[in-house]
Backbone as a ProteinNet text record, in pm:
[ID]
protein_1_A
[PRIMARY]
MHQESLFRVMELDSHPHDRKGFDGADPVLNHYLRTQANQDMKAGYRKCLIGVDEANHKKIYSFFTLYMPSVKTKD
[TERTIARY]
81.8	-7.1	89.3	73.7	167.9	84.6	145.8	72.6	161.1	83.5	108	152.9	225.2	266.1	184.5	134.7	67.8	175.3	136.7	227.4	171.5	244.7	189.9	273.6	196.4	257.7	248.4	372.5	365.4	475.5	459.5	566	710.2	813.4	946.5	973.1	1038.5	1051.5	1196.8	1269.4	1397.6	1486.1	1397.5	1488.5	1453.9	1331.5	1296.7	1340.4	1354.8	1365.7	1506.2	1522.6	1661	1677.9	1733.5	1747.8	1867.3	1973.3	2107.4	2068.4	1993.2	1929.1	1870.4	1811.4	1731.9	1818.2	1782.6	1848.8	1725.3	1741.9	1620.3	1707.7	1805.9	1912.8	1906.6	1910.8	1968.4	2027.3	2171.4	2229.3	2210.2	2147.9	2099.8	1993.2	1894.5	1765.7	1808.5	1903.3	1941.6	2021.9	2105.3	2180	2065.8	1965.5	1870.5	1791.2	1739.1	1666.5	1744.9	1881	1963	2004.5	2037.4	2100.6	2008	1907.9	1842.1	1716.5	1633.8	1473.9	1423.4	1510.4	1473.9	1471.1	1579.9	1631.6	1510	1462.1	1376.4	1260.2	1193	1072.5	1086	1176.5	1210	1184.6	1259.3	1217.1	1100.9	1008.8	900.4	889	992.1	979.3	891.8	901.3	822.6	791.2	698.7	682	731.6	795.2	853.4	780.6	718.9	634.5	717.5	704.2	791.4	680	721.1	645.7	716.1	650.2	723.6	638.2	699.3	625.8	544	416.1	337.3	389	443.8	525.1	653.1	724.2	867.9	850.7	841.9	836.5	989.2	1098	1208.9	1277.4	1216.6	1274	1200.5	1257.9	1187.5	1184.5	1077.6	1074.3	1068	1006.5	997.3	966.7	975.1	943.3	895.4	821.6	816.3	791.3	819.6	802.6	686.6	629.6	537.9	585	571.9	648.3	547.9	517.5	421	503.6	542.7	631.2	520.3	614.3	568.8	499.7	367.7	324.9	306	362.2	350.5	233.2	165.5	28.2	36.7	-23.8	-18.6	-96.3	-48.3	-122.7	-232.7
-108	8.3	125.9	216.4	352	446.5	515.3	624.7	746.6	855	979.8	1063.9	1135.3	1248	1367	1441.5	1574	1687.7	1781.9	1894.1	2002.2	2094.6	2184.2	2328.2	2433	2562.7	2649.7	2692.4	2746.4	2870.8	2949.6	3062.5	3012.5	3063.9	3020.1	3077	2962.7	2976.7	2997.1	3065.9	3084.6	2970.5	2885.1	2769.8	2656.8	2589.5	2428.2	2388.4	2491	2440.8	2430.8	2331.4	2315.2	2385.8	2515.2	2600.2	2532.7	2490.7	2455	2345.9	2245.9	2140.8	2166.9	2303.4	2321.4	2344	2294.9	2311.4	2337.2	2456.7	2494.1	2513	2466	2459.1	2604.6	2695.4	2842.6	2889.6	2902.2	2943.4	3077.6	3173.6	3283.5	3270.8	3193.8	3183.2	3078.1	2996.7	2920.6	3019.9	3090.4	3182.2	3282.6	3327.8	3418.1	3353.6	3234.4	3138.9	3121.8	3089.7	3043.9	3169.7	3283.1	3397	3520.3	3543.7	3672.6	3682.5	3566.3	3574.9	3589.8	3541.2	3551.8	3702.9	3765.4	3909	3992.6	3957.8	4057	4029.4	3910.5	3882.3	3981.9	3960.5	4035.1	4192.3	4240.9	4380.9	4422.9	4345	4361.8	4399.2	4363.6	4384.9	4291.2	4159.3	4076.5	3949.9	3858.4	3746.4	3630.9	3527.7	3385.3	3270.5	3198.4	3092.6	2986.9	2845.1	2740.6	2635.5	2546.3	2422	2326.5	2222.8	2123.8	1998.2	1893.2	1759.6	1774.1	1748.9	1741.9	1663.7	1557.2	1467	1515.5	1595.6	1652.7	1790.9	1875.4	2035.7	2077.6	2015.3	2063.4	2072.3	1962.6	1971.3	2061.3	2161.6	2230.1	2211.4	2200.2	2172.1	2281.2	2397.8	2512.9	2625.5	2742.6	2883	3007.4	3067.2	3189.9	3318.6	3422.7	3557.4	3656.1	3700.5	3816.5	3960.7	4034.7	4187.1	4265.6	4368.5	4485.2	4612.9	4664.4	4791.3	4898.4	4986.3	5135.9	5190	5254.1	5315	5461.5	5562.7	5710.4	5770.4	5846.9	5894	6055	6127.1	6262.7	6318.9	6420	6459.5	6584.3
0.6	-13.8	-5.7	-91.7	-118.5	-38.8	48.1	123.5	70.2	34.1	-13.7	83.9	95.6	205.5	174.2	246.4	229	233.8	135.9	124.9	205.8	277.8	342.8	319.6	319	315.6	432.2	474.9	593.3	600.1	700.3	694	757.8	686.9	749.5	892.3	941.7	1090.4	1113.7	1210.1	1209.4	1254.3	1323.6	1387.7	1317.2	1316.2	1288.6	1135	1030.3	905	854.7	768.7	714.7	591.6	605.4	520.1	424	489.8	427.9	331.7	352.3	303.2	144.8	139.1	44.7	-97.2	-216.9	-321.3	-432	-473.4	-566.2	-725.7	-731.9	-860.4	-915.5	-810.9	-864.5	-751.4	-774.4	-629.8	-585.4	-662.6	-613.5	-506.9	-543	-485.6	-339.2	-361	-266.8	-134.5	-203.2	-90.4	-20.7	-91.2	-38.2	65.1	41.4	135.6	268.3	241.6	339.9	428.5	370	434	464.9	383.8	364.2	394.2	382.9	393	531.3	643.8	769.9	814.1	770.3	807.2	733.2	615.3	536.9	621.7	658.5	748.1	868.8	941.1	1078.6	1048.9	924.5	910.5	851.5	813.6	784.7	606.7	531.2	406.7	309	372.5	288.7	378.5	341.4	382.5	302.8	380.5	305.3	335.8	236.4	273.2	214.2	268.5	225.1	221	143.2	104.9	180.3	264.8	342.7	327.4	373.6	388.5	532.1	530.4	649.4	748.5	712.1	826.8	884.9	801	815.1	795.7	868.5	866.2	848.7	874.1	853.1	706.9	616.6	482.7	395.2	313	250.3	103.9	54.5	-106.3	-179.1	-138.7	-231	-138.3	-183.4	-110.9	-221	-159.3	-248.4	-137.7	-187.6	-96.1	-162.3	-63.7	-75.8	-52.1	-126.3	-103.8	-130.3	-32.9	-63.5	-71.9	-166.4	-171.4	-120.3	-71.8	-39.6	-157.2	-136.6	-234.8	-208.8	-280.2	-230.9	-325.7	-249.4	-296	-310.5	-390	-382.1	-265	-214.5	-118.4	-169.7
[MASK]
+++++++++++++++++++++++++++++++++++++++++++++++++++++++++++++++++++++++++++

């Protein structure tokens, strides 16, 4: 009997996720996730969401960021 694992999207956390083990096949993106994403979240610049296995939240399969730039309006 084959049991499928469930995929879960959650916010990147500073400690339980294995960022060093992630390989998205792009060195720039790998570097961002490993070194900058958490800092950007703490500063309020963006949110980083990751895709993990439901049974193993440490292993990151994917990630994306949400960014809301400042919009200046005329007074």
